[in-house]
Amino acid sequence: MKKYFASVVCLQRSNKVANSACELKTCKQGFARLNRNTGFTLIELMIVIVVMAVLAAIAYPNYTQYMERRDLAIARQEALRIAAELERFKAKNFSYKGFDASYLYTYESTDADGNHATASYYNKTTGQLLLPLGSTSSTAKYTLTLVDGGAAHKPLTIVKGSDGQETADSESVKGLSWVMSLERAKDSDGLPKQPRNYDLLLSNTGIRCMTKVKDVVTGYANCGSYSESW
């Protein structure tokens, strides 16, 4: 009788071991199937890479064009803003001479001693404004330059010397007209960083044109043979 019970116990233990072995085998097979189902084959990976490359080839040019259109829109906006202020200035002073756009582009800053100061993005000495606002000479997309419409094309701002008297160059400015150029930023080779974009020219005498040809608008006369209106 004891032998019988011992045999039954051994059989039960054998069944448990067998069941455990089966369960372990089943788990391994399940993990193997899972790995096969969730893994990428080389072909699938290549397809994903090709699709991403195609999407990038389509998206990047569109993004670049969008940024160029945005930069051009900003340049136009600031040119028209200054033009409107010029007309208000003349209505009060009967001349454009002495116009200073610094008040339009002020920002809070600190001086060399760390004291609070107010500065301006507009350079009244040169009549220039880097765009977008807050950009530097290395990051700017456009340089706006406002000058007198006379032959010398001097800034409209009245400049005084150390003696407190107006300088000879400043005296030569009549302020009867104005002209404004907006030139694209250039790389180290002197070529526009945005060759597909435009340089702009605007004046109170009716000039309002743009061109993709570099170094034309800085003559302040017209936009050359490939001129477009805006």
mmCIF file of C-alpha atoms in Angstrom:
data_model
loop_
_atom_site.group_PDB
_atom_site.id
_atom_site.type_symbol
_atom_site.label_atom_id
_atom_site.label_comp_id
_atom_site.label_asym_id
_atom_site.label_seq_id
_atom_site.Cartn_x
_atom_site.Cartn_y
_atom_site.Cartn_z
ATOM 1 C CA MET A 1 0.000 0.000 0.000
ATOM 2 C CA LYS A 2 2.851 2.365 0.851
ATOM 3 C CA LYS A 3 4.446 1.601 -2.488
ATOM 4 C CA TYR A 4 1.186 2.508 -4.211
ATOM 5 C CA PHE A 5 0.945 5.890 -2.515
ATOM 6 C CA ALA A 6 4.621 6.574 -3.237
ATOM 7 C CA SER A 7 4.011 5.829 -6.907
ATOM 8 C CA VAL A 8 1.022 8.209 -6.961
ATOM 9 C CA VAL A 9 3.075 11.010 -5.372
ATOM 10 C CA CYS A 10 5.897 10.472 -7.847
ATOM 11 C CA LEU A 11 3.419 10.532 -10.719
ATOM 12 C CA GLN A 12 1.894 13.806 -9.472
ATOM 13 C CA ARG A 13 5.324 15.384 -9.164
ATOM 14 C CA SER A 14 6.238 14.193 -12.638
ATOM 15 C CA ASN A 15 3.040 15.748 -14.000
ATOM 16 C CA LYS A 16 3.838 19.060 -12.285
ATOM 17 C CA VAL A 17 7.353 19.083 -13.719
ATOM 18 C CA ALA A 18 5.993 18.236 -17.141
ATOM 19 C CA ASN A 19 3.365 20.972 -16.874
ATOM 20 C CA SER A 20 5.993 23.490 -15.792
ATOM 21 C CA ALA A 21 8.196 22.477 -18.696
ATOM 22 C CA CYS A 22 5.274 22.863 -21.085
ATOM 23 C CA GLU A 23 4.407 26.267 -19.654
ATOM 24 C CA LEU A 24 8.012 27.409 -20.002
ATOM 25 C CA LYS A 25 8.142 26.133 -23.564
ATOM 26 C CA THR A 26 4.845 27.857 -24.355
ATOM 27 C CA CYS A 27 6.149 31.154 -22.930
ATOM 28 C CA LYS A 28 9.335 30.927 -24.980
ATOM 29 C CA GLN A 29 7.338 30.233 -28.113
ATOM 30 C CA GLY A 30 5.052 33.179 -27.302
ATOM 31 C CA PHE A 31 7.980 35.534 -26.839
ATOM 32 C CA ALA A 32 9.521 34.284 -30.051
ATOM 33 C CA ARG A 33 6.289 34.963 -31.942
ATOM 34 C CA LEU A 34 6.049 38.395 -30.300
ATOM 35 C CA ASN A 35 9.567 39.289 -31.356
ATOM 36 C CA ARG A 36 8.854 38.141 -34.882
ATOM 37 C CA ASN A 37 5.640 40.191 -35.004
ATOM 38 C CA THR A 38 7.014 43.459 -33.567
ATOM 39 C CA GLY A 39 10.435 43.530 -35.188
ATOM 40 C CA PHE A 40 11.310 45.364 -38.436
ATOM 41 C CA THR A 41 12.748 43.594 -41.400
ATOM 42 C CA LEU A 42 15.457 45.300 -43.443
ATOM 43 C CA ILE A 43 13.022 45.919 -46.287
ATOM 44 C CA GLU A 44 10.485 47.548 -43.958
ATOM 45 C CA LEU A 45 13.188 49.781 -42.499
ATOM 46 C CA MET A 46 14.344 50.827 -45.971
ATOM 47 C CA ILE A 47 10.767 51.680 -46.954
ATOM 48 C CA VAL A 48 10.396 53.898 -43.870
ATOM 49 C CA ILE A 49 13.669 55.689 -44.657
ATOM 50 C CA VAL A 50 12.640 56.307 -48.273
ATOM 51 C CA VAL A 51 9.233 57.669 -47.224
ATOM 52 C CA MET A 52 10.860 60.020 -44.693
ATOM 53 C CA ALA A 53 13.350 61.227 -47.307
ATOM 54 C CA VAL A 54 10.540 61.973 -49.770
ATOM 55 C CA LEU A 55 8.571 63.874 -47.129
ATOM 56 C CA ALA A 56 11.662 65.890 -46.177
ATOM 57 C CA ALA A 57 12.357 66.697 -49.836
ATOM 58 C CA ILE A 58 8.827 68.069 -50.164
ATOM 59 C CA ALA A 59 8.562 69.810 -46.789
ATOM 60 C CA TYR A 60 11.939 71.608 -46.630
ATOM 61 C CA PRO A 61 11.542 73.697 -49.816
ATOM 62 C CA ASN A 62 8.010 74.629 -48.757
ATOM 63 C CA TYR A 63 9.275 75.683 -45.333
ATOM 64 C CA THR A 64 12.083 77.735 -46.916
ATOM 65 C CA GLN A 65 9.633 79.494 -49.230
ATOM 66 C CA TYR A 66 7.351 80.220 -46.291
ATOM 67 C CA MET A 67 10.206 81.812 -44.317
ATOM 68 C CA GLU A 68 11.241 83.930 -47.309
ATOM 69 C CA ARG A 69 7.680 85.160 -47.815
ATOM 70 C CA ARG A 70 7.506 86.011 -44.118
ATOM 71 C CA ASP A 71 10.771 87.981 -44.259
ATOM 72 C CA LEU A 72 9.550 89.882 -47.326
ATOM 73 C CA ALA A 73 6.240 90.668 -45.627
ATOM 74 C CA ILE A 74 8.077 92.053 -42.579
ATOM 75 C CA ALA A 75 10.261 94.240 -44.819
ATOM 76 C CA ARG A 76 7.220 95.646 -46.614
ATOM 77 C CA GLN A 77 5.375 96.247 -43.362
ATOM 78 C CA GLU A 78 8.189 98.268 -41.786
ATOM 79 C CA ALA A 79 8.805 100.239 -44.990
ATOM 80 C CA LEU A 80 5.158 101.290 -45.157
ATOM 81 C CA ARG A 81 5.129 102.067 -41.446
ATOM 82 C CA ILE A 82 8.062 104.468 -41.773
ATOM 83 C CA ALA A 83 6.594 105.965 -44.958
ATOM 84 C CA ALA A 84 3.385 106.820 -43.108
ATOM 85 C CA GLU A 85 5.344 108.427 -40.255
ATOM 86 C CA LEU A 86 7.367 110.461 -42.751
ATOM 87 C CA GLU A 87 4.202 112.006 -44.159
ATOM 88 C CA ARG A 88 2.951 112.850 -40.674
ATOM 89 C CA PHE A 89 6.303 114.460 -39.907
ATOM 90 C CA LYS A 90 6.221 116.596 -43.042
ATOM 91 C CA ALA A 91 2.657 117.706 -42.364
ATOM 92 C CA LYS A 92 3.883 119.255 -39.099
ATOM 93 C CA ASN A 93 7.332 120.468 -40.188
ATOM 94 C CA PHE A 94 6.854 121.169 -43.935
ATOM 95 C CA SER A 95 9.969 119.107 -44.683
ATOM 96 C CA TYR A 96 11.303 115.596 -44.232
ATOM 97 C CA LYS A 97 14.580 116.910 -42.863
ATOM 98 C CA GLY A 98 15.132 116.027 -39.234
ATOM 99 C CA PHE A 99 13.004 112.885 -39.318
ATOM 100 C CA ASP A 100 14.302 110.264 -36.904
ATOM 101 C CA ALA A 101 12.538 106.889 -36.729
ATOM 102 C CA SER A 102 14.247 105.923 -33.468
ATOM 103 C CA TYR A 103 11.068 106.483 -31.443
ATOM 104 C CA LEU A 104 9.312 103.759 -33.445
ATOM 105 C CA TYR A 105 11.803 101.061 -32.465
ATOM 106 C CA THR A 106 12.798 101.672 -28.854
ATOM 107 C CA TYR A 107 13.558 98.880 -26.407
ATOM 108 C CA GLU A 108 14.778 98.609 -22.826
ATOM 109 C CA SER A 109 18.510 98.114 -22.375
ATOM 110 C CA THR A 110 21.398 98.814 -19.981
ATOM 111 C CA ASP A 111 24.412 101.082 -20.416
ATOM 112 C CA ALA A 112 28.079 100.235 -19.841
ATOM 113 C CA ASP A 113 27.643 100.778 -16.101
ATOM 114 C CA GLY A 114 24.658 98.446 -15.905
ATOM 115 C CA ASN A 115 22.146 101.253 -15.504
ATOM 116 C CA HIS A 116 18.702 101.194 -17.081
ATOM 117 C CA ALA A 117 18.621 102.821 -20.521
ATOM 118 C CA THR A 118 16.397 103.110 -23.557
ATOM 119 C CA ALA A 119 17.883 102.206 -26.922
ATOM 120 C CA SER A 120 16.556 101.915 -30.473
ATOM 121 C CA TYR A 121 16.960 99.368 -33.244
ATOM 122 C CA TYR A 122 16.992 102.269 -35.723
ATOM 123 C CA ASN A 123 20.397 103.848 -36.369
ATOM 124 C CA LYS A 124 19.715 107.561 -36.835
ATOM 125 C CA THR A 125 23.305 108.235 -37.942
ATOM 126 C CA THR A 126 23.071 105.931 -40.956
ATOM 127 C CA GLY A 127 19.288 105.803 -41.339
ATOM 128 C CA GLN A 128 19.419 102.011 -41.190
ATOM 129 C CA LEU A 129 17.240 99.376 -39.552
ATOM 130 C CA LEU A 130 18.029 95.646 -39.450
ATOM 131 C CA LEU A 131 15.086 93.319 -40.016
ATOM 132 C CA PRO A 132 13.505 91.378 -38.401
ATOM 133 C CA LEU A 133 13.627 93.692 -35.407
ATOM 134 C CA GLY A 134 16.244 92.711 -32.862
ATOM 135 C CA SER A 135 18.458 90.911 -35.360
ATOM 136 C CA THR A 136 22.185 91.553 -35.718
ATOM 137 C CA SER A 137 24.318 92.098 -38.801
ATOM 138 C CA SER A 138 24.913 88.338 -38.964
ATOM 139 C CA THR A 139 21.297 87.251 -38.420
ATOM 140 C CA ALA A 140 19.385 90.013 -40.252
ATOM 141 C CA LYS A 141 17.409 89.135 -43.379
ATOM 142 C CA TYR A 142 17.058 92.719 -44.621
ATOM 143 C CA THR A 143 18.721 96.104 -44.159
ATOM 144 C CA LEU A 144 16.357 99.058 -44.490
ATOM 145 C CA THR A 145 18.070 102.347 -45.382
ATOM 146 C CA LEU A 146 16.227 105.690 -45.359
ATOM 147 C CA VAL A 147 17.915 108.676 -47.028
ATOM 148 C CA ASP A 148 17.162 112.085 -48.486
ATOM 149 C CA GLY A 149 15.921 112.028 -52.062
ATOM 150 C CA GLY A 150 18.641 114.451 -53.167
ATOM 151 C CA ALA A 151 21.662 113.422 -55.202
ATOM 152 C CA ALA A 152 23.892 112.805 -52.166
ATOM 153 C CA HIS A 153 21.406 110.449 -50.470
ATOM 154 C CA LYS A 154 22.348 111.482 -46.935
ATOM 155 C CA PRO A 155 20.312 110.450 -43.863
ATOM 156 C CA LEU A 156 17.455 112.806 -43.016
ATOM 157 C CA THR A 157 18.512 113.136 -39.375
ATOM 158 C CA ILE A 158 20.061 116.472 -38.407
ATOM 159 C CA VAL A 159 23.648 115.845 -37.281
ATOM 160 C CA LYS A 160 25.570 118.309 -35.112
ATOM 161 C CA GLY A 161 29.302 118.490 -34.535
ATOM 162 C CA SER A 162 31.219 118.850 -31.285
ATOM 163 C CA ASP A 163 30.656 122.616 -31.445
ATOM 164 C CA GLY A 164 26.904 122.109 -31.369
ATOM 165 C CA GLN A 165 26.487 123.322 -34.937
ATOM 166 C CA GLU A 166 24.989 121.322 -37.786
ATOM 167 C CA THR A 167 27.636 119.570 -39.872
ATOM 168 C CA ALA A 168 28.223 120.445 -43.527
ATOM 169 C CA ASP A 169 26.873 117.069 -44.688
ATOM 170 C CA SER A 170 23.737 117.550 -42.645
ATOM 171 C CA GLU A 171 23.249 121.077 -43.997
ATOM 172 C CA SER A 172 23.345 119.727 -47.553
ATOM 173 C CA VAL A 173 20.200 117.697 -46.864
ATOM 174 C CA LYS A 174 17.152 119.605 -48.107
ATOM 175 C CA GLY A 175 14.502 117.135 -46.989
ATOM 176 C CA LEU A 176 12.228 117.789 -49.964
ATOM 177 C CA SER A 177 11.909 114.076 -50.710
ATOM 178 C CA TRP A 178 12.955 110.697 -49.386
ATOM 179 C CA VAL A 179 13.818 107.262 -50.719
ATOM 180 C CA MET A 180 14.064 103.946 -48.909
ATOM 181 C CA SER A 181 15.865 100.756 -49.936
ATOM 182 C CA LEU A 182 15.427 97.320 -48.402
ATOM 183 C CA GLU A 183 18.277 95.048 -49.363
ATOM 184 C CA ARG A 184 18.598 91.320 -48.664
ATOM 185 C CA ALA A 185 21.380 90.176 -46.368
ATOM 186 C CA LYS A 186 24.462 88.861 -48.163
ATOM 187 C CA ASP A 187 26.923 86.073 -47.463
ATOM 188 C CA SER A 188 30.709 86.393 -47.413
ATOM 189 C CA ASP A 189 30.803 86.180 -51.221
ATOM 190 C CA GLY A 190 28.544 89.203 -51.591
ATOM 191 C CA LEU A 191 25.603 87.140 -52.826
ATOM 192 C CA PRO A 192 22.098 87.374 -51.330
ATOM 193 C CA LYS A 193 21.397 84.717 -48.709
ATOM 194 C CA GLN A 194 17.887 84.459 -50.156
ATOM 195 C CA PRO A 195 18.468 84.523 -53.935
ATOM 196 C CA ARG A 196 14.796 83.813 -54.693
ATOM 197 C CA ASN A 197 13.612 86.751 -52.608
ATOM 198 C CA TYR A 198 13.457 90.464 -53.499
ATOM 199 C CA ASP A 199 15.165 93.765 -52.793
ATOM 200 C CA LEU A 200 12.688 96.648 -52.418
ATOM 201 C CA LEU A 201 12.662 100.348 -53.253
ATOM 202 C CA LEU A 202 10.145 102.939 -52.066
ATOM 203 C CA SER A 203 9.962 106.732 -52.315
ATOM 204 C CA ASN A 204 7.545 109.603 -51.809
ATOM 205 C CA THR A 205 7.767 110.379 -55.539
ATOM 206 C CA GLY A 206 5.939 107.202 -56.497
ATOM 207 C CA ILE A 207 8.686 104.588 -56.762
ATOM 208 C CA ARG A 208 7.488 101.281 -55.377
ATOM 209 C CA CYS A 209 9.279 98.361 -56.983
ATOM 210 C CA MET A 210 11.214 95.198 -56.211
ATOM 211 C CA THR A 211 13.803 93.044 -57.957
ATOM 212 C CA LYS A 212 15.739 89.815 -57.472
ATOM 213 C CA VAL A 213 18.851 91.380 -59.030
ATOM 214 C CA LYS A 214 21.348 92.376 -56.337
ATOM 215 C CA ASP A 215 22.953 95.808 -55.896
ATOM 216 C CA VAL A 216 20.300 97.661 -57.918
ATOM 217 C CA VAL A 217 18.089 99.325 -55.311
ATOM 218 C CA THR A 218 21.063 100.912 -53.529
ATOM 219 C CA GLY A 219 21.323 103.286 -56.484
ATOM 220 C CA TYR A 220 18.006 104.735 -55.240
ATOM 221 C CA ALA A 221 16.790 105.399 -58.790
ATOM 222 C CA ASN A 222 14.785 102.321 -59.834
ATOM 223 C CA CYS A 223 14.749 98.511 -59.740
ATOM 224 C CA GLY A 224 16.403 97.991 -63.107
ATOM 225 C CA SER A 225 15.273 95.958 -66.104
ATOM 226 C CA TYR A 226 13.745 93.141 -64.041
ATOM 227 C CA SER A 227 11.546 95.357 -61.902
ATOM 228 C CA GLU A 228 8.278 94.200 -60.357
ATOM 229 C CA SER A 229 5.719 96.308 -58.520
ATOM 230 C CA TRP A 230 4.520 95.628 -54.974
#
